[in-house]
mmCIF file with all atom_site columns, C-alpha atoms in Angstrom:
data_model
loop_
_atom_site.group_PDB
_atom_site.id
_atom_site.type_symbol
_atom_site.label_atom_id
_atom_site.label_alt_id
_atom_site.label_comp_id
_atom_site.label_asym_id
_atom_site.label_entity_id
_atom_site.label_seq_id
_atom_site.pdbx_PDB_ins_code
_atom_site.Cartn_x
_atom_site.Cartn_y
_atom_site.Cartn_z
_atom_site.occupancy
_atom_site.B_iso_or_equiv
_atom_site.pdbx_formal_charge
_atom_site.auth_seq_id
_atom_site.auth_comp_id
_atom_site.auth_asym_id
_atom_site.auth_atom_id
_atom_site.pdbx_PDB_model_num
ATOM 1  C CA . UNK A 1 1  ? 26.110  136.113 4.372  1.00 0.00 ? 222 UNK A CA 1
ATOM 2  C CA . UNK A 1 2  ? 22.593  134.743 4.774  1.00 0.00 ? 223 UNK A CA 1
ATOM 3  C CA . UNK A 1 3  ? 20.036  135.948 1.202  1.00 0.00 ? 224 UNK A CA 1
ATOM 4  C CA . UNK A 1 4  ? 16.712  137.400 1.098  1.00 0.00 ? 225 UNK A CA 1
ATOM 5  C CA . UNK A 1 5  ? 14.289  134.314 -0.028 1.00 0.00 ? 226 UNK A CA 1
ATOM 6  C CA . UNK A 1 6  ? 11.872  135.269 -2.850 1.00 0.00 ? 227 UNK A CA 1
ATOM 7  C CA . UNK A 1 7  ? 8.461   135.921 -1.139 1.00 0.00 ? 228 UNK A CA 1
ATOM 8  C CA . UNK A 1 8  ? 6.848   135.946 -4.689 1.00 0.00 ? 229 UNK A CA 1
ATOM 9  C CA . UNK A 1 9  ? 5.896   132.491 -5.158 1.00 0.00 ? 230 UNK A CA 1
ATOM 10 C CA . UNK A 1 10 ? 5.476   131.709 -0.876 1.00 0.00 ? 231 UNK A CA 1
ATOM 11 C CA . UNK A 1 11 ? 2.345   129.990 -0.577 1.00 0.00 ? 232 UNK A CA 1
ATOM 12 C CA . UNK A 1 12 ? 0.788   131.738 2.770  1.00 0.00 ? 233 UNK A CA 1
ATOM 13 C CA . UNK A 1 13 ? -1.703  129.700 5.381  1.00 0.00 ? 234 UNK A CA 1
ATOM 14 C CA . UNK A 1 14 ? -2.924  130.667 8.990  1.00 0.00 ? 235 UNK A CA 1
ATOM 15 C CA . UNK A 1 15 ? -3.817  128.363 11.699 1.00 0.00 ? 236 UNK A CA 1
ATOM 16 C CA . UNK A 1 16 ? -7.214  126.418 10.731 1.00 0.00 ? 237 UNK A CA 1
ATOM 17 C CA . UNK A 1 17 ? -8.041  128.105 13.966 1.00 0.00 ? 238 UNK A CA 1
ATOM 18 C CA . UNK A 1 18 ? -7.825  131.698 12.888 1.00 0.00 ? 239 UNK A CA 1
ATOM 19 C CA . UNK A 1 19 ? -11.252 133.675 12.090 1.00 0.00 ? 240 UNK A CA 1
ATOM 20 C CA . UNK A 1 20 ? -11.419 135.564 8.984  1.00 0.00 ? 241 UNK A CA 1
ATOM 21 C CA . UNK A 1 21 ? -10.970 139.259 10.887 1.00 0.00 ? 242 UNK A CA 1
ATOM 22 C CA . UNK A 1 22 ? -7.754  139.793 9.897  1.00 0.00 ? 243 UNK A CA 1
ATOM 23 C CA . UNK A 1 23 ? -5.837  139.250 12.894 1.00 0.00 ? 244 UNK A CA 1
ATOM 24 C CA . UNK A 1 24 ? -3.750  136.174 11.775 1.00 0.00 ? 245 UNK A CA 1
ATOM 25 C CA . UNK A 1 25 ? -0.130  135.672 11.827 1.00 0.00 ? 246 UNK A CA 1
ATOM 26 C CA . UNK A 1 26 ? 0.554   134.169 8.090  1.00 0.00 ? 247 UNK A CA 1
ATOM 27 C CA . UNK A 1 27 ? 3.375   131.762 7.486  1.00 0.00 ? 248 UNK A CA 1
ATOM 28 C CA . UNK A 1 28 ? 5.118   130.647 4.167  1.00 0.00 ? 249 UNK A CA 1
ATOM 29 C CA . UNK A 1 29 ? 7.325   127.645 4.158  1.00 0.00 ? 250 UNK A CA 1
ATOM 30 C CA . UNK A 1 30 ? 10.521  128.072 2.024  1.00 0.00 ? 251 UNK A CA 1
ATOM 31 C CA . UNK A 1 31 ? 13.153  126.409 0.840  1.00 0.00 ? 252 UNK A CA 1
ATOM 32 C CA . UNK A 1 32 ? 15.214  126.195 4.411  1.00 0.00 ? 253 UNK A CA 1
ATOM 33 C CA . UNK A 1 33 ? 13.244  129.228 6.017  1.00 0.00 ? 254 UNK A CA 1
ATOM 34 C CA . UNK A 1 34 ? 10.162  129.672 7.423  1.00 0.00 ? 255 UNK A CA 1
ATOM 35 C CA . UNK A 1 35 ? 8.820   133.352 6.816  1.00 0.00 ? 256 UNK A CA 1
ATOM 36 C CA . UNK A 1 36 ? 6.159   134.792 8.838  1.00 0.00 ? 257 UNK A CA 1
ATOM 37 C CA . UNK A 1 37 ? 3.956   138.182 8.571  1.00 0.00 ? 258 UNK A CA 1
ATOM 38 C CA . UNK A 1 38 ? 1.271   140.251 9.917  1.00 0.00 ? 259 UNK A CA 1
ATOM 39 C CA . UNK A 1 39 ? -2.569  139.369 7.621  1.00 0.00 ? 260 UNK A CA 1
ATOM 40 C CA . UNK A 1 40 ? -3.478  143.206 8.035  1.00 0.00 ? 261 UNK A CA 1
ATOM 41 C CA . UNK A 1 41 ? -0.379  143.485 5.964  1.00 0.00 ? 262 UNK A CA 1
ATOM 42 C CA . UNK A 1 42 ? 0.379   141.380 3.804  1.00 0.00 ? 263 UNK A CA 1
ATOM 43 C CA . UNK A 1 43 ? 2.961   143.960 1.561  1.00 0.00 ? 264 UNK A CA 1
ATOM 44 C CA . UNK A 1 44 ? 4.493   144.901 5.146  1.00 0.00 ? 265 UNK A CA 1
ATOM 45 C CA . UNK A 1 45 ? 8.021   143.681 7.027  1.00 0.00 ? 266 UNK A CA 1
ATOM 46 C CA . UNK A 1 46 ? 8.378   139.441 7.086  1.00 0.00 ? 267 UNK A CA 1
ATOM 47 C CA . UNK A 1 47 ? 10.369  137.964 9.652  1.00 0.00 ? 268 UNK A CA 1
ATOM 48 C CA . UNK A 1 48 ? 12.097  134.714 8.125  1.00 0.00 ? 269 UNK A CA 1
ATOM 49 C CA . UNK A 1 49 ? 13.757  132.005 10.156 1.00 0.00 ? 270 UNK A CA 1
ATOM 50 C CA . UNK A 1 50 ? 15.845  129.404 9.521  1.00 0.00 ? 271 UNK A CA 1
ATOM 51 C CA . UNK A 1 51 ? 14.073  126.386 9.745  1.00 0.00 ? 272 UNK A CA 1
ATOM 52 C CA . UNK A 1 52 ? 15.433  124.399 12.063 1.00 0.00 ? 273 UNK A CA 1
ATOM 53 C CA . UNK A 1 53 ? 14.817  127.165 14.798 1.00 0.00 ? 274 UNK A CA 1
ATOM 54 C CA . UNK A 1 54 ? 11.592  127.624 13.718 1.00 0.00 ? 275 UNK A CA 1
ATOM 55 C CA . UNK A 1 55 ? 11.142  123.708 14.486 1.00 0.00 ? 276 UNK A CA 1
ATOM 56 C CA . UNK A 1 56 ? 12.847  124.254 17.976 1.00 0.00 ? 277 UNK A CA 1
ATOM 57 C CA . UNK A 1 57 ? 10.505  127.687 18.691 1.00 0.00 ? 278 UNK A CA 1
ATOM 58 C CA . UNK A 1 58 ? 7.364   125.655 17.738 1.00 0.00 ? 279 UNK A CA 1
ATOM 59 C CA . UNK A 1 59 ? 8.667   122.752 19.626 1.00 0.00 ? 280 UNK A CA 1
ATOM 60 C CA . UNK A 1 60 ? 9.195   124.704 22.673 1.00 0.00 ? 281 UNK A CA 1
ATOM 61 C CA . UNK A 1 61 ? 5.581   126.237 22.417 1.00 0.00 ? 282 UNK A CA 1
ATOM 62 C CA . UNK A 1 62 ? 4.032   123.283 22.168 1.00 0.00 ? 283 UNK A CA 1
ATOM 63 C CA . UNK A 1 63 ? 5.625   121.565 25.053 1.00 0.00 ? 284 UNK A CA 1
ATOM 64 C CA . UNK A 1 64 ? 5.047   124.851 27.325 1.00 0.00 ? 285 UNK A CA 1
ATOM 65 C CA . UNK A 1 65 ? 9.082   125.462 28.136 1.00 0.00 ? 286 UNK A CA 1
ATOM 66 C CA . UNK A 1 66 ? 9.515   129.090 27.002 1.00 0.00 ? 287 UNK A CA 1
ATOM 67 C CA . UNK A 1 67 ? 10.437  131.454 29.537 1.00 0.00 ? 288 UNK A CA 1
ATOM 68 C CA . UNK A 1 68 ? 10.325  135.094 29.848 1.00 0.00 ? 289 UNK A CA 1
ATOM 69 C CA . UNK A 1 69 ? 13.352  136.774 27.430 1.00 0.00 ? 290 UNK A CA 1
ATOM 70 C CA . UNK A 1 70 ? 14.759  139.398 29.836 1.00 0.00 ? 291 UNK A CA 1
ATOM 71 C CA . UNK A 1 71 ? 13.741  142.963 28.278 1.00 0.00 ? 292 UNK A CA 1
ATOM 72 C CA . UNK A 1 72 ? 15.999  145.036 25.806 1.00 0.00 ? 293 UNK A CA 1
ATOM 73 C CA . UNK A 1 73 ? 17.491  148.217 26.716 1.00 0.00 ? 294 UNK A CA 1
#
């Protein structure tokens, strides 16, 4: 079963192109994870991923092959 990382000691950055209003997606690189959360809210819910599918989602971005997830019900 997969643990919770330690968030205490993450070091958090936003994109250099983000504006200082608050509206940033931070992200933390950890030890196998990537973990990822809202800047309004810093103390709020983090998503973590494991690192090599962070890798392929930021891969996939880049190279514009995403597609539409069908909705869930």
């Amino acid at each position: 079963m997969p643990t919770t990382p330690d968030l205490a000691a993450a070091r958090w950055f936003t994109s250099s192109r983000s504006t200082n209003n608050g509206d940033c997606v931070e992200c933390a690189v950890l030890p196998d994870v990537m973990a990822v959360r809202d800047s309004k809210d810093p103390s709020g819910p983090t998503l973590v991923f494991p690192s090599h599918q962070w890798t392929a989602f930021v891969t996939a971005t880049t190279a514009g092959t995403l597609t539409r997830l069908r909705p869930v019900s």
